[in-house]
Coordinates of C-alpha atoms in Angstrom, one line a residue:
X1 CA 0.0 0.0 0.0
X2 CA 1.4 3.5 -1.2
X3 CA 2.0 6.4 1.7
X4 CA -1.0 8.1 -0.3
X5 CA -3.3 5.2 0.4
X6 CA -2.2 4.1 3.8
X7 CA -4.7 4.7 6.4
X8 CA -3.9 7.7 8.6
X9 CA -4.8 5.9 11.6
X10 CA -6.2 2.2 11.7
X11 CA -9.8 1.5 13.3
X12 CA -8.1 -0.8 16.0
X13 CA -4.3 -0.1 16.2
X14 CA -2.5 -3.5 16.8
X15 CA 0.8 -3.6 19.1
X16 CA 4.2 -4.3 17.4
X17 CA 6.3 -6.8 19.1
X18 CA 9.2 -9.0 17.3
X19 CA 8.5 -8.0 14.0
X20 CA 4.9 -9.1 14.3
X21 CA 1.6 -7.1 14.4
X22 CA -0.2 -8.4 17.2
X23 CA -3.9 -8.1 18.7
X24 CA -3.6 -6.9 22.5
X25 CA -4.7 -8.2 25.0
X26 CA -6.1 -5.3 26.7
X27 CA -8.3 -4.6 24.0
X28 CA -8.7 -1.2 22.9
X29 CA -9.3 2.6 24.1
X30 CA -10.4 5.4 22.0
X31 CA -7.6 8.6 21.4
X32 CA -9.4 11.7 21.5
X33 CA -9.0 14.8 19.3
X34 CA -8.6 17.4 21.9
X35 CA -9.6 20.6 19.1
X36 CA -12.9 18.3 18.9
X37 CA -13.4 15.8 21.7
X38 CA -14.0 13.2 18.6
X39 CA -12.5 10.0 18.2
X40 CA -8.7 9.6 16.0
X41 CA -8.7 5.8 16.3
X42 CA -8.4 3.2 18.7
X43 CA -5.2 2.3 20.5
X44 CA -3.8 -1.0 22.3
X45 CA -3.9 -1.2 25.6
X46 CA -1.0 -4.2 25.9
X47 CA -0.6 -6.9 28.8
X48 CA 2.4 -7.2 31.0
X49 CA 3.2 -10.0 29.5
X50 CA 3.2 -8.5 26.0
X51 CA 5.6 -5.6 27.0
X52 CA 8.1 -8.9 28.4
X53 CA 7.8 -10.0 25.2
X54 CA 8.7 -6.9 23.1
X55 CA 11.4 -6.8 25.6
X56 CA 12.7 -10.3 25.3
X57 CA 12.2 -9.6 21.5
X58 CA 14.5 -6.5 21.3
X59 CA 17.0 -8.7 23.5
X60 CA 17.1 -11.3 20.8
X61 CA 17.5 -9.1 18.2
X62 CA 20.2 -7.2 20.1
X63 CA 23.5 -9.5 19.1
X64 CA 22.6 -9.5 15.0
X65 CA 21.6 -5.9 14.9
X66 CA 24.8 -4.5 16.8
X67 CA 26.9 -6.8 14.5
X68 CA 25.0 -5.1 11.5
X69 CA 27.8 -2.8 10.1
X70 CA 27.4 0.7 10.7
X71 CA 26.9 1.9 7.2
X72 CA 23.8 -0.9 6.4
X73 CA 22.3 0.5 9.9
X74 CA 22.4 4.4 8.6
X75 CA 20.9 3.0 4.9
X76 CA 17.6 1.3 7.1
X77 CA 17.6 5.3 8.8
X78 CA 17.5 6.9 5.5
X79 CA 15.0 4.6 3.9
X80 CA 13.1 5.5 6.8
X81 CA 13.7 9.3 6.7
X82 CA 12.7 9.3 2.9
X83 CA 9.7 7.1 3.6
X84 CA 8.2 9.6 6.4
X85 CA 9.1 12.7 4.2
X86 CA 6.8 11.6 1.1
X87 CA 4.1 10.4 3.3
X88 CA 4.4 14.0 5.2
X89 CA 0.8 15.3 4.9
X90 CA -1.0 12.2 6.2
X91 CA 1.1 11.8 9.4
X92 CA 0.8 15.3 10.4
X93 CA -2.8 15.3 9.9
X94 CA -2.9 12.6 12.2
X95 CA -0.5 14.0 14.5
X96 CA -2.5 16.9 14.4
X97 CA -5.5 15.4 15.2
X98 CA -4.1 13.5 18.2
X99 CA -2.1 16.0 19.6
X100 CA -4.4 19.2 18.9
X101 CA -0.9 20.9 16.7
X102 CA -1.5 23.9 14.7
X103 CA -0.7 22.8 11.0
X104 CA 2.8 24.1 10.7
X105 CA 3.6 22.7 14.1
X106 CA 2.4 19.3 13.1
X107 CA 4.2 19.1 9.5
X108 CA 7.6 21.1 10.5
X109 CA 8.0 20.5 13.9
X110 CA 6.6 17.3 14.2
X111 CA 6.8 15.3 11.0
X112 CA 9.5 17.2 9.3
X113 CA 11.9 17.1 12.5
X114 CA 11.3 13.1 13.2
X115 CA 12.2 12.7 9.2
X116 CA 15.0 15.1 9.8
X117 CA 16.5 13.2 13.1
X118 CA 16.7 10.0 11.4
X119 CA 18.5 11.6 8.4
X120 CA 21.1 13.3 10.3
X121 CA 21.5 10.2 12.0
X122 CA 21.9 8.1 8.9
X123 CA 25.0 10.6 7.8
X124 CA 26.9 10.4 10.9
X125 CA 30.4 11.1 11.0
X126 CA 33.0 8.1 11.2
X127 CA 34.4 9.1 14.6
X128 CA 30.7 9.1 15.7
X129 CA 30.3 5.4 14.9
X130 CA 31.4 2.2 17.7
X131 CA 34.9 2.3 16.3
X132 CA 38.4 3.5 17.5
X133 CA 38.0 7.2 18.6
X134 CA 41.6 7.1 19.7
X135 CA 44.7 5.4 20.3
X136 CA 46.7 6.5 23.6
X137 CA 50.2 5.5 24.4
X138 CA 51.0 5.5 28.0
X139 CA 54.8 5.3 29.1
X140 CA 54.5 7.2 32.7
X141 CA 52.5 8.2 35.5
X142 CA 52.0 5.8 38.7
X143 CA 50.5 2.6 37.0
X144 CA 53.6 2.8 34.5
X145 CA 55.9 2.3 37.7
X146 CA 53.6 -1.0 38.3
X147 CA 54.0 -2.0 35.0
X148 CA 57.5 -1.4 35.1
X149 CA 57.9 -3.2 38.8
X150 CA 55.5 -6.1 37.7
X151 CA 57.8 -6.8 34.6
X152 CA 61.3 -6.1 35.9
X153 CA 61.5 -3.9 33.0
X154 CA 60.0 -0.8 31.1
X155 CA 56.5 -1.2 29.8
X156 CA 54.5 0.9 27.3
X157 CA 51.3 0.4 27.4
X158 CA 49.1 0.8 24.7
X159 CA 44.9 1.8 24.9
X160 CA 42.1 1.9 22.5
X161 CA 38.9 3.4 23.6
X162 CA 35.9 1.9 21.6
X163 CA 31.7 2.5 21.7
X164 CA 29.7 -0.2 22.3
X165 CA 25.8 -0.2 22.4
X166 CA 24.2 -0.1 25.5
X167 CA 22.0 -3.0 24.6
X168 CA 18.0 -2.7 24.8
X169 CA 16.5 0.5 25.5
X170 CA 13.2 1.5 26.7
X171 CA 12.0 4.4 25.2
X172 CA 9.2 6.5 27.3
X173 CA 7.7 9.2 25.3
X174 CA 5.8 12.4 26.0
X175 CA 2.4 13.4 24.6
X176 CA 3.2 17.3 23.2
X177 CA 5.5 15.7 20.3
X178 CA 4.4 11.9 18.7
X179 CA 7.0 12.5 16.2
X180 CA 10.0 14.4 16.8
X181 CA 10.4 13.2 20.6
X182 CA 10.5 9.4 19.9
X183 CA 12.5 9.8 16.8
X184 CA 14.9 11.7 18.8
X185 CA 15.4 8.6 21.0
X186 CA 15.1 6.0 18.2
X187 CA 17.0 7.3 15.6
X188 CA 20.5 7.5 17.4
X189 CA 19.7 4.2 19.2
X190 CA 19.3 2.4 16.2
X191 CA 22.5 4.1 14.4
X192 CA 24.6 3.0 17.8
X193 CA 23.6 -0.9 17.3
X194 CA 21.0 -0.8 20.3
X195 CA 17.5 -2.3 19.9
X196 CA 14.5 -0.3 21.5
X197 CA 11.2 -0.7 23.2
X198 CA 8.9 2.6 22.3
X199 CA 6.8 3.2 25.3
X200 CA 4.5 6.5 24.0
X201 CA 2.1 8.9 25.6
X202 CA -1.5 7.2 26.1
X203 CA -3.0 10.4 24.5
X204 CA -1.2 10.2 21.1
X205 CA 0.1 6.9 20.4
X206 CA -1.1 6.1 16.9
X207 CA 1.9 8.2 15.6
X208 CA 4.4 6.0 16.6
X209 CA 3.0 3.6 15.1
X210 CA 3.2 4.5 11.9
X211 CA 6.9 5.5 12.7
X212 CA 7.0 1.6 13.4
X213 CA 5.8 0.8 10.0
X214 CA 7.9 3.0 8.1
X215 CA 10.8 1.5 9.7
X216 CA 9.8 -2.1 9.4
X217 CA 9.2 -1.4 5.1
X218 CA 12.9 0.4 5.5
X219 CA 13.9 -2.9 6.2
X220 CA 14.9 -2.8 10.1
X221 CA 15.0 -6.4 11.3
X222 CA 12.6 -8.2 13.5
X223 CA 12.7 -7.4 16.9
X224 CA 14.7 -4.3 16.5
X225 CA 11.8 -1.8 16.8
X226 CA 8.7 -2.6 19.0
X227 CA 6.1 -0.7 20.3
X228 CA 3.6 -1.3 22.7
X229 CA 1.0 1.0 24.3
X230 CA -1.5 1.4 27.0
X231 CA -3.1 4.0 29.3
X232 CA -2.4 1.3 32.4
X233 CA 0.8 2.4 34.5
X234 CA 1.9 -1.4 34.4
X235 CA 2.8 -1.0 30.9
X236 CA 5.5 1.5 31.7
X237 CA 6.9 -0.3 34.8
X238 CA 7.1 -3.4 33.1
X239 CA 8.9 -2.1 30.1
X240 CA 11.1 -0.3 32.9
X241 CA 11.8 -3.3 35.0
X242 CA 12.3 -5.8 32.6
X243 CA 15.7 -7.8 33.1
X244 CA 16.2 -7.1 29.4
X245 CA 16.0 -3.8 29.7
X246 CA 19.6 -1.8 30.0
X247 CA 18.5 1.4 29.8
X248 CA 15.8 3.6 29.9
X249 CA 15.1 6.9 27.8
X250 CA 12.8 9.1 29.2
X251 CA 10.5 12.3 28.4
X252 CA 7.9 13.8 30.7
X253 CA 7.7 15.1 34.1
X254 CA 9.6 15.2 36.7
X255 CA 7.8 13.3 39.5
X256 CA 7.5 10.5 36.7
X257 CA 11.6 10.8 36.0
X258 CA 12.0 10.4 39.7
X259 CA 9.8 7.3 39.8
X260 CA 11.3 5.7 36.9
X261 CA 14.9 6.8 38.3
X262 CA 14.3 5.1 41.6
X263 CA 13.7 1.9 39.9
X264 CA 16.5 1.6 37.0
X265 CA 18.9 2.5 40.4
X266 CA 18.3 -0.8 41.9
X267 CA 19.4 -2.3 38.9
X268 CA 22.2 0.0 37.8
X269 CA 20.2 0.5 34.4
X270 CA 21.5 3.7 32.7
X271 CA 19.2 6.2 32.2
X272 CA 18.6 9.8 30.0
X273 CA 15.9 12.1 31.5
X274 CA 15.0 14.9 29.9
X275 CA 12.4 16.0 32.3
X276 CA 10.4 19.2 33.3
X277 CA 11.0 23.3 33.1
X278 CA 10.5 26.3 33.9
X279 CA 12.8 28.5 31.6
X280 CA 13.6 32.1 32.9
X281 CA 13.9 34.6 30.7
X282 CA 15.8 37.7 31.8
X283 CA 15.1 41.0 30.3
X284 CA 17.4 43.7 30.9
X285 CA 16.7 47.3 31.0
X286 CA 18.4 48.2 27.2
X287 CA 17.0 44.7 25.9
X288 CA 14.9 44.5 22.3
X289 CA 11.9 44.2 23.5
X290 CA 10.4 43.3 20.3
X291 CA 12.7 40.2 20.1
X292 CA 12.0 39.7 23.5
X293 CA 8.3 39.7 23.2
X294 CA 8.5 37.4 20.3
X295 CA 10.5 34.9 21.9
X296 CA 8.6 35.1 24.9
X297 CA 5.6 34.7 23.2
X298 CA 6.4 31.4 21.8
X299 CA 5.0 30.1 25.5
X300 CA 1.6 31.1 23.9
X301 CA 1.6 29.8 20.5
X302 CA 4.4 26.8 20.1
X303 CA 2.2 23.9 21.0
X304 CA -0.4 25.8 23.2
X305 CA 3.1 26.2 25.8
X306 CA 3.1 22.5 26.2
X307 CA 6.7 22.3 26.2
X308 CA 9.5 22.2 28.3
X309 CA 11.8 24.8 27.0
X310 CA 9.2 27.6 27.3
X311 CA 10.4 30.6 28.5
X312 CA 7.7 30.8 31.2
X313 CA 8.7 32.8 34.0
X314 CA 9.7 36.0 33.2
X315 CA 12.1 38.4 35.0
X316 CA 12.0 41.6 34.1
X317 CA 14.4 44.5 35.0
X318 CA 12.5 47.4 36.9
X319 CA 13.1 50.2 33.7
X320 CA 11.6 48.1 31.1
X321 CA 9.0 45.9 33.7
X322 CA 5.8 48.2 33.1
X323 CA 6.3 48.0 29.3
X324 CA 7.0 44.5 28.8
X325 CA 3.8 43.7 30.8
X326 CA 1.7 45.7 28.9
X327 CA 2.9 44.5 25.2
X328 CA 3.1 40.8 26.5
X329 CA -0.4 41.3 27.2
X330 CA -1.0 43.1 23.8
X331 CA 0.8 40.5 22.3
X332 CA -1.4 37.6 23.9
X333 CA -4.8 39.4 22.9
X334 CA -3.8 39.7 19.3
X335 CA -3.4 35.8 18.9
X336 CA -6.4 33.5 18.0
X337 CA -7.2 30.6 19.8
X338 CA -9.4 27.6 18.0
X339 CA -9.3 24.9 15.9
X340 CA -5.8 24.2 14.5
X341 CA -6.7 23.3 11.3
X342 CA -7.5 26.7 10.5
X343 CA -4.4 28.6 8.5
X344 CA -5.0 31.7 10.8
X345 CA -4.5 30.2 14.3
X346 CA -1.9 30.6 16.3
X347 CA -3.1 28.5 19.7
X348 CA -4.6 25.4 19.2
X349 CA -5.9 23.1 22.3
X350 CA -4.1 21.3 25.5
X351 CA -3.8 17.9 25.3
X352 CA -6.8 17.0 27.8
X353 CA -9.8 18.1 29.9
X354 CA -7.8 17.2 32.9
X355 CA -4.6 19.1 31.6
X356 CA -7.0 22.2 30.5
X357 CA -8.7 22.4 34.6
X358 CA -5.4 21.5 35.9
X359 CA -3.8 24.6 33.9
X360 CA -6.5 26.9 34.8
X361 CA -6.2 26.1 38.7
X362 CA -2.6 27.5 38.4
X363 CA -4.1 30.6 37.0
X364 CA -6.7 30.9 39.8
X365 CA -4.3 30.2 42.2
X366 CA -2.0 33.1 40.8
X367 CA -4.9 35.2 41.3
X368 CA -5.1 34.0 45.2
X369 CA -1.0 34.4 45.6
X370 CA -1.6 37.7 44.3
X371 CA -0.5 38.0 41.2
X372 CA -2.6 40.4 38.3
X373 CA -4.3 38.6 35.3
X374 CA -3.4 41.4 32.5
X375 CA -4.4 38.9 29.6
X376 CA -6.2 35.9 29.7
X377 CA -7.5 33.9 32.6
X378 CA -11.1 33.3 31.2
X379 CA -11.7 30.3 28.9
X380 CA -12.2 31.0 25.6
X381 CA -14.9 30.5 23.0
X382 CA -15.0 26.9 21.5
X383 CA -17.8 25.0 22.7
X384 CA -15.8 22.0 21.9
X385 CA -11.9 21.2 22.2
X386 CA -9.7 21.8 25.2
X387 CA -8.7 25.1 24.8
X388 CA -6.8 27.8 27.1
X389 CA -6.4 31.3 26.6
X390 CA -2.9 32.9 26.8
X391 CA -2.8 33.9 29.6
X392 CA -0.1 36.5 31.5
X393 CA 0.3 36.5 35.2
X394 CA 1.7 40.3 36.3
X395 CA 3.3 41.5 39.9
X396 CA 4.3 37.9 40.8
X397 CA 7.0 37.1 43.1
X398 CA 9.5 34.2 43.0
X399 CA 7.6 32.5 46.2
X400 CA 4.5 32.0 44.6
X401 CA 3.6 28.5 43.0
X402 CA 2.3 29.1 39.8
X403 CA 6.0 31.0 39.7
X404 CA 7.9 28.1 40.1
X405 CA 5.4 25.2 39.4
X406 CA 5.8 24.1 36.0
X407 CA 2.3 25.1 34.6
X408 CA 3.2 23.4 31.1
X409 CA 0.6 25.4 29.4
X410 CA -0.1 29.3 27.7
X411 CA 0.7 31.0 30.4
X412 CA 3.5 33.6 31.6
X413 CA 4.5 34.7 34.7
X414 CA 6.1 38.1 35.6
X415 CA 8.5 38.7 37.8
X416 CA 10.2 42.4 38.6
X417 CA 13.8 42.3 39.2
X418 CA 16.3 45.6 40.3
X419 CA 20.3 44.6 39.0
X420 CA 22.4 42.0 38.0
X421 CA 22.7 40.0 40.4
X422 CA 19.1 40.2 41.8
X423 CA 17.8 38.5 38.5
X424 CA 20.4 35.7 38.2
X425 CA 19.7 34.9 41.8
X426 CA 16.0 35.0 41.1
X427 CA 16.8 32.8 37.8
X428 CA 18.4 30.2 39.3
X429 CA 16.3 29.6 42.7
X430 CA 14.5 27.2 40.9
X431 CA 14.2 23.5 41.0
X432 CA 14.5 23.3 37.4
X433 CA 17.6 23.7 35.0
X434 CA 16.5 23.0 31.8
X435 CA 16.7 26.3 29.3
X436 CA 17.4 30.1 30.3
X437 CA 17.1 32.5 28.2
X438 CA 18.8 36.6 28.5
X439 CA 18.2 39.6 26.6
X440 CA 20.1 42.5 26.5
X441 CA 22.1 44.4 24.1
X442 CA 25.2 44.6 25.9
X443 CA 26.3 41.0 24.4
X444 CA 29.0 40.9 26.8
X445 CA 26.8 41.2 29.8
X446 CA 24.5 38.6 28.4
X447 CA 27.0 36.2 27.8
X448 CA 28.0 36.6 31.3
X449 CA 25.0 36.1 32.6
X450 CA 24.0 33.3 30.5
X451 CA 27.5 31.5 31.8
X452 CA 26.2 32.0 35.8
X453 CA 22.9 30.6 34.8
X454 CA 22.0 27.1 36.3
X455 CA 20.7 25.6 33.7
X456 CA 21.5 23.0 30.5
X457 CA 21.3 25.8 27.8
X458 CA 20.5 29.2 27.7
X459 CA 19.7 31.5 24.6
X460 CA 21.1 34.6 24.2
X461 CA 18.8 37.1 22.6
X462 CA 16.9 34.2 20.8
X463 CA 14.6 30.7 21.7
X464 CA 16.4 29.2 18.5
X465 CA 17.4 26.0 18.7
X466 CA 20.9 24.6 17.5
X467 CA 19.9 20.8 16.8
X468 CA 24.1 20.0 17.3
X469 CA 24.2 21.3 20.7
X470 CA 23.6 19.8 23.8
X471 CA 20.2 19.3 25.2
X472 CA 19.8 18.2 28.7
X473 CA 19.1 19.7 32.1
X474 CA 20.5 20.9 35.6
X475 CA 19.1 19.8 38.8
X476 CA 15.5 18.6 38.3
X477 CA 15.6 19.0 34.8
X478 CA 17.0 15.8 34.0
X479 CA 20.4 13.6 33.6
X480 CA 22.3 13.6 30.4
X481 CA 22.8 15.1 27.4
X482 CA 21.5 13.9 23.6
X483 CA 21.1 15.8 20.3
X484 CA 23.7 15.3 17.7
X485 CA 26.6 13.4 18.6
X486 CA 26.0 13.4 22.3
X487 CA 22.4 11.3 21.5
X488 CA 25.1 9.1 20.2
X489 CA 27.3 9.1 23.1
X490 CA 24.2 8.7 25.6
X491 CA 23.1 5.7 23.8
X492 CA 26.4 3.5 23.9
X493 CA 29.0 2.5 26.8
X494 CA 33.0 3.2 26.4
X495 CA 34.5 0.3 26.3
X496 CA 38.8 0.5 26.9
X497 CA 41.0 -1.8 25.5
X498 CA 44.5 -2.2 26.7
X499 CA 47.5 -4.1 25.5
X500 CA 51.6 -4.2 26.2
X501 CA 52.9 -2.0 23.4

């Protein structure tokens, strides 16, 4: 079947476990449209026992695949990439429906990213592959004297440091990205030689699945990729805990990350967290405010603020504090809110009914803490769909919960700061590290700044994204690092091997 025929989402998705499409035995549950409150499909709800199997699969396939030469991996990855390019249109529409994207989010940052992650990872560099990354003669220090005491003699030692795969991973993905979040994982799993279990998000899970099928008709191997879903907690704690597991790759939030952390540690199961934020952004007093505006903005209308790297809680210098407030508010009136489908929206839905009350408690309890709704704070129009206005919370203080709670929705808070050093102390009493951002057009001052900032990355004048840079978190934020060739270092062990020169 051609990508223009395929289905964009089956009537009852089957699980994918060793190669085979398989009935669950859970039986099904219905993935809702948030923009419409319809039905998208029907997802698997999959047995412990099925995630052991997909598990034990991936373990099987393990030896063969991380044999496969490195160059026959990256050809399955750009089959792969090709095949999700030309069927573009149909999986954004149904990443659209299942995750409530505007169009362009859903076919760029979705669709187009996941097809661009496996492409960059099927043209990876040959020092980025499992092979000799250097060659290191030794002839002094203290364990050259045991050597040389050992042997009765002189020694020169000589050392090759080499990547191997980790082995099986568990993949855990979040809801606010079906595409470009578990392609991040898979893609530079798959080009390292390990074998992966995709866990995905309850709320949009049909995605993935069609990520599995473009993989398995690039010719990756039974076993290699599985997938198996469910709304039950079981079926991520199984996938987890399983034996065959050796690491797990995680997305979502923090109180899950700590869970999930707490049980790889008994097992010494390596782990990447990329887990939740709540990104300052520092305005100075000589900053662009236009450009900061606009980046700050980006809470309201990337993904209805659903993502991590939001620059959420705002810290504004006292000379510019009264006029960022008032064209941040501005700046959220102008912006429509509705059905995502439609060219001219900017702020589509939250993923859920639950997500939409729990965002709008955080706003009411903003209002009790004190803090002054100057846009927003009522929900909008739309009889149907789970929509939030952008919202922007004024005369907050660092204390306050909606301040430093990550809210993971449209909605700003702003904080008043006096100097320097006031708003990088303010910045970095947080529990999260994740992305800072500073504006100001003394470059030398932001860069300074930007270096005292606690946190994994920090943008300087922009919210761009450099896709070869690391991406991780301080403190709460997470563990590890991936993107570019650290995805590649974060899936695979260093293995030394030594030899008498």
């Amino acid at each position: 079947m051609s990508g223009a025929q395929r289905p964009v989402a089956d009537a009852a998705q089957r699980l994918f476990v060793g190669g085979d499409w398989v009935e669950p035995d859970g039986g099904h549950y219905e993935v809702v449209d948030p923009a419409t409150e319809g039905t998208v499909g029907r997802a698997p709800e999959a047995s412990p026992d099925q995630v052991r199997e997909a598990c034990a699969a991936a373990r099987e396939a393990l030896g063969p695949w991380s044999r496969t030469p490195p160059e026959e991996r990256a050809a399955v990855l750009a089959r792969a990439a090709d095949l999700i390019r030309a069927r573009l249109l149909p999986y954004a529409g149904l990443a659209q429906a299942e995750s409530g994207a505007t169009t362009g989010t859903a076919r760029a940052m979705q669709v187009g990213v996941a097809a661009a992650r496996f492409r960059r990872y099927a043209r990876v560099e040959p020092a980025e592959w499992p092979i000799p990354p250097q060659i290191n003669e030794a002839g002094g220090g203290a364990s050259h004297a045991l050597q040389a005491v050992g042997a009765g003699k002189a020694s020169v030692m000589g050392a090759l440091a080499v990547r191997q795969p980790v082995g099986v991973v568990a993949c855990v993905t979040s809801y606010n990205n079906p595409w470009a979040n578990p392609a991040g994982k898979v893609a530079p799993a798959l080009a390292m030689g390990n074998t992966v279990v995709v866990k995905p998000a309850p709320q949009d899970p049909l995605s993935v699945y069609r990520m599995a099928e473009a993989l398995e008709e690039a010719g990756v191997p039974r076993g290699v990729v599985n997938v198996v879903s469910g709304r039950a907690v079981a079926v991520g704690e199984t996938a987890v805990s399983s034996p065959d597991v050796d690491m797990v790759s995680f997305t979502g939030s923090t109180a899950v990350g700590q869970r999930i952390a707490e049980v790889c540690g008994r097992d010494m199961r390596r782990q990447l967290m990329e887990l939740g934020g709540k990104g300052a952004a520092v305005v100075f007093d000589d900053a662009d405010l236009a450009s900061a505006v606009a980046g700050i903005g980006t809470t309201f209308s990337f993904y209805s603020g659903q993502i991590c790297t939001a620059p959420t809680r705002v810290l504004a210098q006292r000379g510019v504090y009264d006029r960022l407030v008032e064209q941040l508010a501005l700046y959220a009136g102008r912006l429509k809110v509705g059905d995502p489908r439609e060219a001219d929206t900017v702020v589509g839905p939250v993923i859920s009914a639950a997500h939409r009350d729990r965002v709008e408690s955080y706003v009411e309890l903003g209002r009790k803490e004190g803090a002054v709704v100057v846009a927003g704070g009522e929900r909008p129009a739309p009889e149907r769909g789970f929509y939030v206005a952008p919202t922007v919370l004024a005369d907050c203080t660092n204390d306050m919960r909606a301040v430093r709670e990550e809210i993971f929705g449209p909605v700003v808070t702003v904080v008043p700061f006096d100097d320097e050093e006031e708003g990088v102390a303010l910045a970095n009493d947080s529990d999260y590290g994740l992305i800072d951002y500073v504006w100001s057009a003394d470059v030398g001052r932001a860069f300074r700044v930007a270096r005292r900032l606690r946190a994994g990355g920090v943008g300087v004048n922009t919210v761009g994204r450099n896709m070869e840079a690391p991406f991780g978190g301080f403190k709460k934020s997470g563990v590890g690092r991936d993107v570019g060739s650290y995805a590649l270092h974060a899936y695979s062990e260093v293995q030394a091997i030594v030899w008498p020169g």
